XYZ file of C-alpha atoms in Angstrom:
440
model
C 20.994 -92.023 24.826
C 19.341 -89.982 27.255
C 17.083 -87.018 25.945
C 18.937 -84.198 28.346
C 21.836 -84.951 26.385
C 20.282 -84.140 23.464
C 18.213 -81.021 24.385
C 19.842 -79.538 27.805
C 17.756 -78.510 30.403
C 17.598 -74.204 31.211
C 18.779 -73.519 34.317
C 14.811 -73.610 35.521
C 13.850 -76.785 34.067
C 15.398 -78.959 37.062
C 13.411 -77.116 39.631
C 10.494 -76.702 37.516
C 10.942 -80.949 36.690
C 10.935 -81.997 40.565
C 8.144 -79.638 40.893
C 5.813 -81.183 38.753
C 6.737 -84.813 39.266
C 5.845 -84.316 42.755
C 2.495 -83.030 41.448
C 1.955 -85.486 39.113
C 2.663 -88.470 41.527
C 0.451 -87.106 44.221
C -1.797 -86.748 41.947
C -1.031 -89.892 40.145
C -5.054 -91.320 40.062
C -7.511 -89.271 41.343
C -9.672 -92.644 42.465
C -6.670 -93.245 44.695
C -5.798 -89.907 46.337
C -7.615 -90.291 49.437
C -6.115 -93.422 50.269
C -2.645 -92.238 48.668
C -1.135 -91.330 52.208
C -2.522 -94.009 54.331
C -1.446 -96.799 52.178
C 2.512 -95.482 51.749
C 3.453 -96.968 54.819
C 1.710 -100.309 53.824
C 3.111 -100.224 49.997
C 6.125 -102.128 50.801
C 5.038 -105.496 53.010
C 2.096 -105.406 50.517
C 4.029 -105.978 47.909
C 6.053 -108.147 49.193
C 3.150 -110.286 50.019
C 1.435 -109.848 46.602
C 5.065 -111.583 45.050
C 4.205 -114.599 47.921
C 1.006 -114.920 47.038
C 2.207 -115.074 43.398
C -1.678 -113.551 42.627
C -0.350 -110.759 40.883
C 2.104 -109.717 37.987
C 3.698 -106.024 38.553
C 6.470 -104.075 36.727
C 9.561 -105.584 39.737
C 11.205 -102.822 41.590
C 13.136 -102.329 44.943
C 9.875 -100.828 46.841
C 6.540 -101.938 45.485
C 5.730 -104.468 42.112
C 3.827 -101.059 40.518
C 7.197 -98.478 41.024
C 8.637 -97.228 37.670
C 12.527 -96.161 37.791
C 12.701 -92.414 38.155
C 12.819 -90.374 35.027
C 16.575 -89.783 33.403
C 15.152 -85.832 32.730
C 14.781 -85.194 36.411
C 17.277 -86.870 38.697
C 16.827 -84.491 41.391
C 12.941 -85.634 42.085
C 13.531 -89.300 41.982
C 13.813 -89.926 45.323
C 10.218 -88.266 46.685
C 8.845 -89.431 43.304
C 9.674 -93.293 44.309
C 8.362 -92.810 47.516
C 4.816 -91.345 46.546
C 4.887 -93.964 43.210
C 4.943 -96.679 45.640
C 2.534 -95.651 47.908
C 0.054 -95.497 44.961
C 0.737 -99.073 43.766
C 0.354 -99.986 47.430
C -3.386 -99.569 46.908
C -3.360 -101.257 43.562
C -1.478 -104.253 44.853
C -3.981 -104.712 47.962
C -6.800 -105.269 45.980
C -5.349 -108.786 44.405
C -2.907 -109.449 47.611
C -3.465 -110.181 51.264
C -2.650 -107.098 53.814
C -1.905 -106.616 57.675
C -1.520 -109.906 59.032
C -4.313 -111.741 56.786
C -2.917 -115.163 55.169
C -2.828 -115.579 51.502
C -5.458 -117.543 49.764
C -5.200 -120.850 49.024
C -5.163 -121.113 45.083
C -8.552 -122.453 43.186
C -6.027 -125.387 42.021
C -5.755 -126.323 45.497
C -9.419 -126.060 46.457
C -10.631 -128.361 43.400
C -8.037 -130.940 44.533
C -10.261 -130.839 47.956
C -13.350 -130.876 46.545
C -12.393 -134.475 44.463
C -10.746 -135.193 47.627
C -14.109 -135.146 49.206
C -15.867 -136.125 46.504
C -14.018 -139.841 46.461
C -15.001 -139.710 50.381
C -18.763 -139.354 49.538
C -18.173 -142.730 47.067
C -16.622 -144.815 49.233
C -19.308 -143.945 52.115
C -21.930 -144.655 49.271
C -20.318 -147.790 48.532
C -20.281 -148.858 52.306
C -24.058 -147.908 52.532
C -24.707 -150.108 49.341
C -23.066 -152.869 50.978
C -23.398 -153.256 54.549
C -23.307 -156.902 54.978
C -19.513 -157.627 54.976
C -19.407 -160.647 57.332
C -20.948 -163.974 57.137
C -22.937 -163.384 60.369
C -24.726 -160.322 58.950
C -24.815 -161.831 55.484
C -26.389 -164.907 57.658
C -28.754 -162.192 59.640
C -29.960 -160.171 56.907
C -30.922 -164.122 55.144
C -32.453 -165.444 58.129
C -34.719 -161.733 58.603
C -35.729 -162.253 55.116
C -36.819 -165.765 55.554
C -38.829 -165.204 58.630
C -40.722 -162.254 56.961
C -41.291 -164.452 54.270
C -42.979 -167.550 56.146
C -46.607 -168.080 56.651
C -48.278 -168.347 59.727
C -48.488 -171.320 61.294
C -51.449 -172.719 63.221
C -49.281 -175.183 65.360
C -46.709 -173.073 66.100
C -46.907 -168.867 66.452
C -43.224 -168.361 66.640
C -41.806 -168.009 63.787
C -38.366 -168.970 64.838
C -39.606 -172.534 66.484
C -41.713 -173.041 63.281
C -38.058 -172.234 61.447
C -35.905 -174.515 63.523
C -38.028 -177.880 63.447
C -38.265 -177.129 59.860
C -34.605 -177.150 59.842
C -34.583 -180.536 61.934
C -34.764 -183.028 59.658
C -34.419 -185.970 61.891
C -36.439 -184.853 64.302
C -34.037 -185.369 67.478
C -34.713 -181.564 68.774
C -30.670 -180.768 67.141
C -28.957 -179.491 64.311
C -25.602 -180.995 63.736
C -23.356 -179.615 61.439
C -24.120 -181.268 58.118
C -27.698 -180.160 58.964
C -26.356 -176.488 59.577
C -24.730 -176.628 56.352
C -28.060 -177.216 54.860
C -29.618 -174.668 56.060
C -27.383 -172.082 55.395
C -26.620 -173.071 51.346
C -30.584 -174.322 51.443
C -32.721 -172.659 53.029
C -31.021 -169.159 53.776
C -29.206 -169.152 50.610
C -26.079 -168.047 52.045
C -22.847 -168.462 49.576
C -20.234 -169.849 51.963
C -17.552 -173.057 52.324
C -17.604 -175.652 54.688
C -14.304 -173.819 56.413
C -16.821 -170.482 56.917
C -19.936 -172.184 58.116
C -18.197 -174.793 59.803
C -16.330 -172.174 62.106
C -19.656 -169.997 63.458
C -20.878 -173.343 63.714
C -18.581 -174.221 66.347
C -18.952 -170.561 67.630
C -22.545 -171.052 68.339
C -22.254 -174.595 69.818
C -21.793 -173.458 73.468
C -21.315 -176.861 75.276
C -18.676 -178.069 72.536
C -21.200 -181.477 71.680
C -20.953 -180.720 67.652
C -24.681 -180.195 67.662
C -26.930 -176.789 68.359
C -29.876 -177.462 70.839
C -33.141 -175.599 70.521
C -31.948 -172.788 73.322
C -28.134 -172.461 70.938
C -30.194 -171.801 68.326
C -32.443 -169.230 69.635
C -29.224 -167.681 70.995
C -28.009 -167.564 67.680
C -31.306 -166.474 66.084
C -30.616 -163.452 67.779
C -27.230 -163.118 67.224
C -27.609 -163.005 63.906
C -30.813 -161.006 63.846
C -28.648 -158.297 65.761
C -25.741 -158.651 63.653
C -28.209 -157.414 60.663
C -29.974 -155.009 62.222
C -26.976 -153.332 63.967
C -25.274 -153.636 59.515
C -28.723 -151.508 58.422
C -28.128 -149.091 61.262
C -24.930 -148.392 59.644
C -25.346 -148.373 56.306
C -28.346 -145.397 56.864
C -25.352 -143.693 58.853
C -23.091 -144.010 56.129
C -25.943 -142.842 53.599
C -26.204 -140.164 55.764
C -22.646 -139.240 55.756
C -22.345 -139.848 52.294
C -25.195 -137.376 51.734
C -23.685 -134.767 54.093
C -19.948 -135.548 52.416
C -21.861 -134.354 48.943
C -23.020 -131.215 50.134
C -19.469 -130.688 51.592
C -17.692 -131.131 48.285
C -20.291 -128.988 46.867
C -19.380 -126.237 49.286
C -16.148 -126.279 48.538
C -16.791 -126.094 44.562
C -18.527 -122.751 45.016
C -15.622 -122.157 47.454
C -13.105 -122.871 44.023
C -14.992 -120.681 41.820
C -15.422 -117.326 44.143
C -11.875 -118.089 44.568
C -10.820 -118.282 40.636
C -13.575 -115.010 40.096
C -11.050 -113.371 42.141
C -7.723 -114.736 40.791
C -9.287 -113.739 37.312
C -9.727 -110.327 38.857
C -6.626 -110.387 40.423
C -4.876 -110.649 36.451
C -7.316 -108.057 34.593
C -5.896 -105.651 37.337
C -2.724 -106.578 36.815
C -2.526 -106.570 33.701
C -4.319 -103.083 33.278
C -1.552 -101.603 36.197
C 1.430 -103.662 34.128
C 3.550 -101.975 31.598
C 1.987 -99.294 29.218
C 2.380 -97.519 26.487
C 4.483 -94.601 26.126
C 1.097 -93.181 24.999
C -0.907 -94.103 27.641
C 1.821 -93.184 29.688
C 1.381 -89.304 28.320
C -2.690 -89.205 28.243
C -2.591 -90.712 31.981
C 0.277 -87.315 32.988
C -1.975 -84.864 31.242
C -4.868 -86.087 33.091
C -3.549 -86.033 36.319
C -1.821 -82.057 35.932
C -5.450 -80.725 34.653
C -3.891 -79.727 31.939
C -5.454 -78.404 29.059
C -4.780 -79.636 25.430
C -4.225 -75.650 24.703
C -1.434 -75.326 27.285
C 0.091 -78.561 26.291
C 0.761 -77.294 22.493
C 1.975 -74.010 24.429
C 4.505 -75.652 26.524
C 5.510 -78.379 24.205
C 6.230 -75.873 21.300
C 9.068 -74.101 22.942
C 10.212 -72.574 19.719
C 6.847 -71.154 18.660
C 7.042 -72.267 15.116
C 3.813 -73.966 15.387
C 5.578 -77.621 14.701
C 7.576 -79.756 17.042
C 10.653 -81.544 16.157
C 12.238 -85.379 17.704
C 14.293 -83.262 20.437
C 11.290 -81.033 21.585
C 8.675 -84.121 22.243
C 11.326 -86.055 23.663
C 12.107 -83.207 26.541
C 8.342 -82.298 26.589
C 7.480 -86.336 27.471
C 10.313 -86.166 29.947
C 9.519 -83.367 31.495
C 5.886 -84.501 32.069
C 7.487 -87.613 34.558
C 6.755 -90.069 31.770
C 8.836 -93.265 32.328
C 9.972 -94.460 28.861
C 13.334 -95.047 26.914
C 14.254 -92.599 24.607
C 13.643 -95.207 21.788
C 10.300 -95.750 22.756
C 9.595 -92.013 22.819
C 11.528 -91.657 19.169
C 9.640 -94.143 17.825
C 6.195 -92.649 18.898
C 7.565 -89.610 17.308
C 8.031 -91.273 14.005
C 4.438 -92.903 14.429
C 3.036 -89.008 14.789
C 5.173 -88.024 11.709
C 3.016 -89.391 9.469
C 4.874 -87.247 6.347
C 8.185 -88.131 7.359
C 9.336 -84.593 7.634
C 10.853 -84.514 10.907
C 8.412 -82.444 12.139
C 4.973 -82.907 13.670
C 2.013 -80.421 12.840
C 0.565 -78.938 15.486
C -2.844 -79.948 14.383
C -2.144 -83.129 14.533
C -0.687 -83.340 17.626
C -3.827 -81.280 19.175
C -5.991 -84.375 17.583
C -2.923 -86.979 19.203
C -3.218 -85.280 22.908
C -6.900 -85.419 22.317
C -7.322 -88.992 22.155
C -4.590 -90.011 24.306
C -6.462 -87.836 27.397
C -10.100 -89.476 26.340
C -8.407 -93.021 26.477
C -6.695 -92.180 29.595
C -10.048 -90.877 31.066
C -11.739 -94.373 30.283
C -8.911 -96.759 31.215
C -8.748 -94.850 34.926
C -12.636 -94.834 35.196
C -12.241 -99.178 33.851
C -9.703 -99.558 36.966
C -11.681 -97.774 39.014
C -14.550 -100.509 38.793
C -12.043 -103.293 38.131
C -10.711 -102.154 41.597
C -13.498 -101.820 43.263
C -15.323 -105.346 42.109
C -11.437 -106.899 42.820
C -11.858 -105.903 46.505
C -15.415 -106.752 46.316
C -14.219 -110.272 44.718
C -11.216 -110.967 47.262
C -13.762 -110.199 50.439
C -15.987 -113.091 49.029
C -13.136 -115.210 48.343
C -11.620 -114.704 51.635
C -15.101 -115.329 53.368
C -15.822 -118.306 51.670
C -11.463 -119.902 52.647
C -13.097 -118.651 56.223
C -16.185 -120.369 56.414
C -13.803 -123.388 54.573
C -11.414 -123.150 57.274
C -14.181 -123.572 60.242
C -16.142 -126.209 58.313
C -12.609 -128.263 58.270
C -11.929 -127.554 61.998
C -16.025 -128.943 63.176
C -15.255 -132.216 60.948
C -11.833 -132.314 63.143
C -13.981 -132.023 66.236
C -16.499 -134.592 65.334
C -13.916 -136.903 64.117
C -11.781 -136.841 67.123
C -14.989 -136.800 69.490
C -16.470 -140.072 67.435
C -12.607 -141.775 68.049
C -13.428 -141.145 71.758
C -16.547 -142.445 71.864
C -15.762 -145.697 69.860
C -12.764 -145.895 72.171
C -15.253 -146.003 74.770
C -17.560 -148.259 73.281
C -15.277 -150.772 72.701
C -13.624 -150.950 76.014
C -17.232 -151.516 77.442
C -17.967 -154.166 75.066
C -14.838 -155.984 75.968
C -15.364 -155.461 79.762
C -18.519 -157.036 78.974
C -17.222 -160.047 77.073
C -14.398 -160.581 79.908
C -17.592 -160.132 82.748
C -19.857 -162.635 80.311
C -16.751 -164.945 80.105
C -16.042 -164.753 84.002
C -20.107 -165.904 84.437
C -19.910 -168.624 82.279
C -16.417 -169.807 84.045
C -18.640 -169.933 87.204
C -21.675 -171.611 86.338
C -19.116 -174.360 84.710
C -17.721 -174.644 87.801
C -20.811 -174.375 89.844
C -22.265 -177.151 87.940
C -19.558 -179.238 88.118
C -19.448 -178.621 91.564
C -22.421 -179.815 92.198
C -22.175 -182.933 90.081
C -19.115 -184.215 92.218
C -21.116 -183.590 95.412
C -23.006 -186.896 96.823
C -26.775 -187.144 96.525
């Protein structure tokens, strides 16, 4: 049951009620009474932003997450006492939620999942660069590199690659056919391969189609496969490179995670300490904010002067402060005060109540103070860091799409220059056998 059903208000107390809970919601927390007016207009897309972002747990209602229901004492204020409630939790709910037309943050969840995303990047590019020589040809190039480096000089013969290929000629006829090729490659280059594999590049190399490799096809393919290797250790430094520079991304975006998670921890202290109080430290934080005195509380609380107060006199008394509370949860303070049971609370004790309720009221404004100002303080890092994220993603877009371009490019030049190579060799044939048919 309502208290003014219990204890009627005097024909003064309605006026006197919308009076003060104007006063006491403008002056609702003195850390936020500059900002009080600027923010009302704000209070209600912030709010609705801070329940999208899902950052922040308030006490629902209609306006703003922060805005109690208006007191059942003073019906009369509750409209202008809403309005100026809500623009005070506007400011409260901007610190842990996303304002104008900024986007809300991505979660820290979300961010780790990126950074093992790009971790598992780095691996694979690591991998790559461990492993460069995925073909037979460069598996065939990097053997054949390693041979020459390992042969001594020879007196008869300064090339290295001659010296190589009349080693690898064991009949002598100036030719490799392809059981001889087969040799080399298991023998002499140690190459792991079957007769299908070797037998193939085998016929690749052998330009004029006679099943053998001349000195000048071999030469040719000395360099072939000498490129082929060369062109697989370019790569895998690239890749090491990338792999390295992947790292250093993921490890960005873990510092991105935790300035993000300093703030979402932030973000639920605040909350928490805004949430849904006491009925006590509902009463120390109304005292604070009139200025008033713990002398002139006992004065106006006492209405009948006998020095004691009784359940119906504290329950009007907390209502007509603007406290927001059910009348259970004021009786049962009540009975917590009335330590003797009487029905009755001492004066003295109440002065030694009021006492510690303003003194805890004084500390828990001056702790969201702070907690509000390192919240901000937290969210500006957070929101840098998604930033810098954000433009970091959109370069590696960039580079991406420019390095699709340019192998685009590079392969359309190396087949123009296969079809041009192709088109020569077409004509020489038919030069040549031109020039056979014509008489001597």
């Amino acid at each position: 049951m309502a208290a003014a059903s219990s204890a009627p208000a005097s024909p003064d107390a309605k006026p006197k009620a919308g009076k003060d809970a104007g006063k006491d919601t403008g002056n609702h927390s003195k850390t936020a009474a500059s900002d009080a007016k600027a923010d009302a207009s704000d209070a209600k897309p912030n709010a609705s932003k801070a329940g999208k972002a899902g950052k922040v747990s308030a006490t629902p209602a209609p306006a703003a997450p922060a805005a109690p229901t208006p007191p059942p004492a003073a019906p009369g204020a509750a409209p202008k006492k809403a309005a100026k409630v809500s623009s005070t939790s506007s400011k409260a709910a901007a610190s842990s939620a996303p304002t104008g037309g900024e986007k809300p943050l991505l979660s820290s969840t979300v961010i780790d999942e990126i950074a093992e995303a790009t971790l598992k990047e780095g691996e694979v590019a690591e991998k790559a660069a461990s492993n460069p020589n995925t073909t037979f040809e460069r598996r065939m190039g990097a053997a054949l590199i390693a041979k020459l480096d390992s042969m001594k000089p020879d007196p008869k013969e300064k090339d290295k690659q001659l010296a190589f290929i009349r080693k690898l000629d064991k009949n002598n006829d100036g030719e490799l056919n392809k059981m001889e090729f087969r040799t080399a490659v298991r023998t002499e280059l140690q190459v792991k391969a079957d007769n299908k594999e070797i037998d193939e590049y085998f016929s690749l190399l052998d330009a004029d189609k006679n099943d053998s490799l001349d000195v000048n096809e071999l030469k040719v393919a000395f360099k072939k496969l000498i490129d082929a290797a060369q062109g697989a250790a370019d790569e895998a430094a690239l890749m090491r490179n990338k792999a390295a520079k992947i790292r250093e991304k993921a490890a960005f975006i873990k510092e991105v995670a935790e300035a993000t998670r300093a703030c979402e921890r932030a973000d639920a202290r605040f909350a928490e300490l805004r949430g849904v109080k006491s009925v006590d430290a509902k009463i120390g934080e109304k005292i604070i904010s009139r200025n008033l005195k713990v002398a002139e509380v006992m004065t106006k609380w006492d209405k009948s002067g006998d020095g004691s107060l009784e359940a119906d006199e504290f329950r009007d008394a907390v209502l007509e402060l603007g406290v927001e509370a059910a009348p259970a949860e004021i009786d049962a303070l009540f009975v917590k005060l009335d330590t003797d049971g009487g029905g009755a609370i001492d004066v003295s004790e109440l002065r030694t109540f009021v006492t510690k309720l303003t003194d805890a009221a004084k500390n828990a404004a001056m702790e969201m103070k702070e907690l509000e100002k390192s919240t901000l303080a937290l969210r500006k890092a957070a929101t840098k860091a998604q930033k810098d994220l954000t433009t970091l993603k959109a370069k590696d877009e960039k580079e991406a799409k420019e390095g699709e371009l340019a192998a685009d490019e590079s392969a359309k030049a190396t087949q123009g220059a296969k079809a041009d190579d192709k088109a020569k060799k077409k004509d020489e044939k038919a030069a040549k056998k031109k020039g056979a048919a014509a008489p001597s």
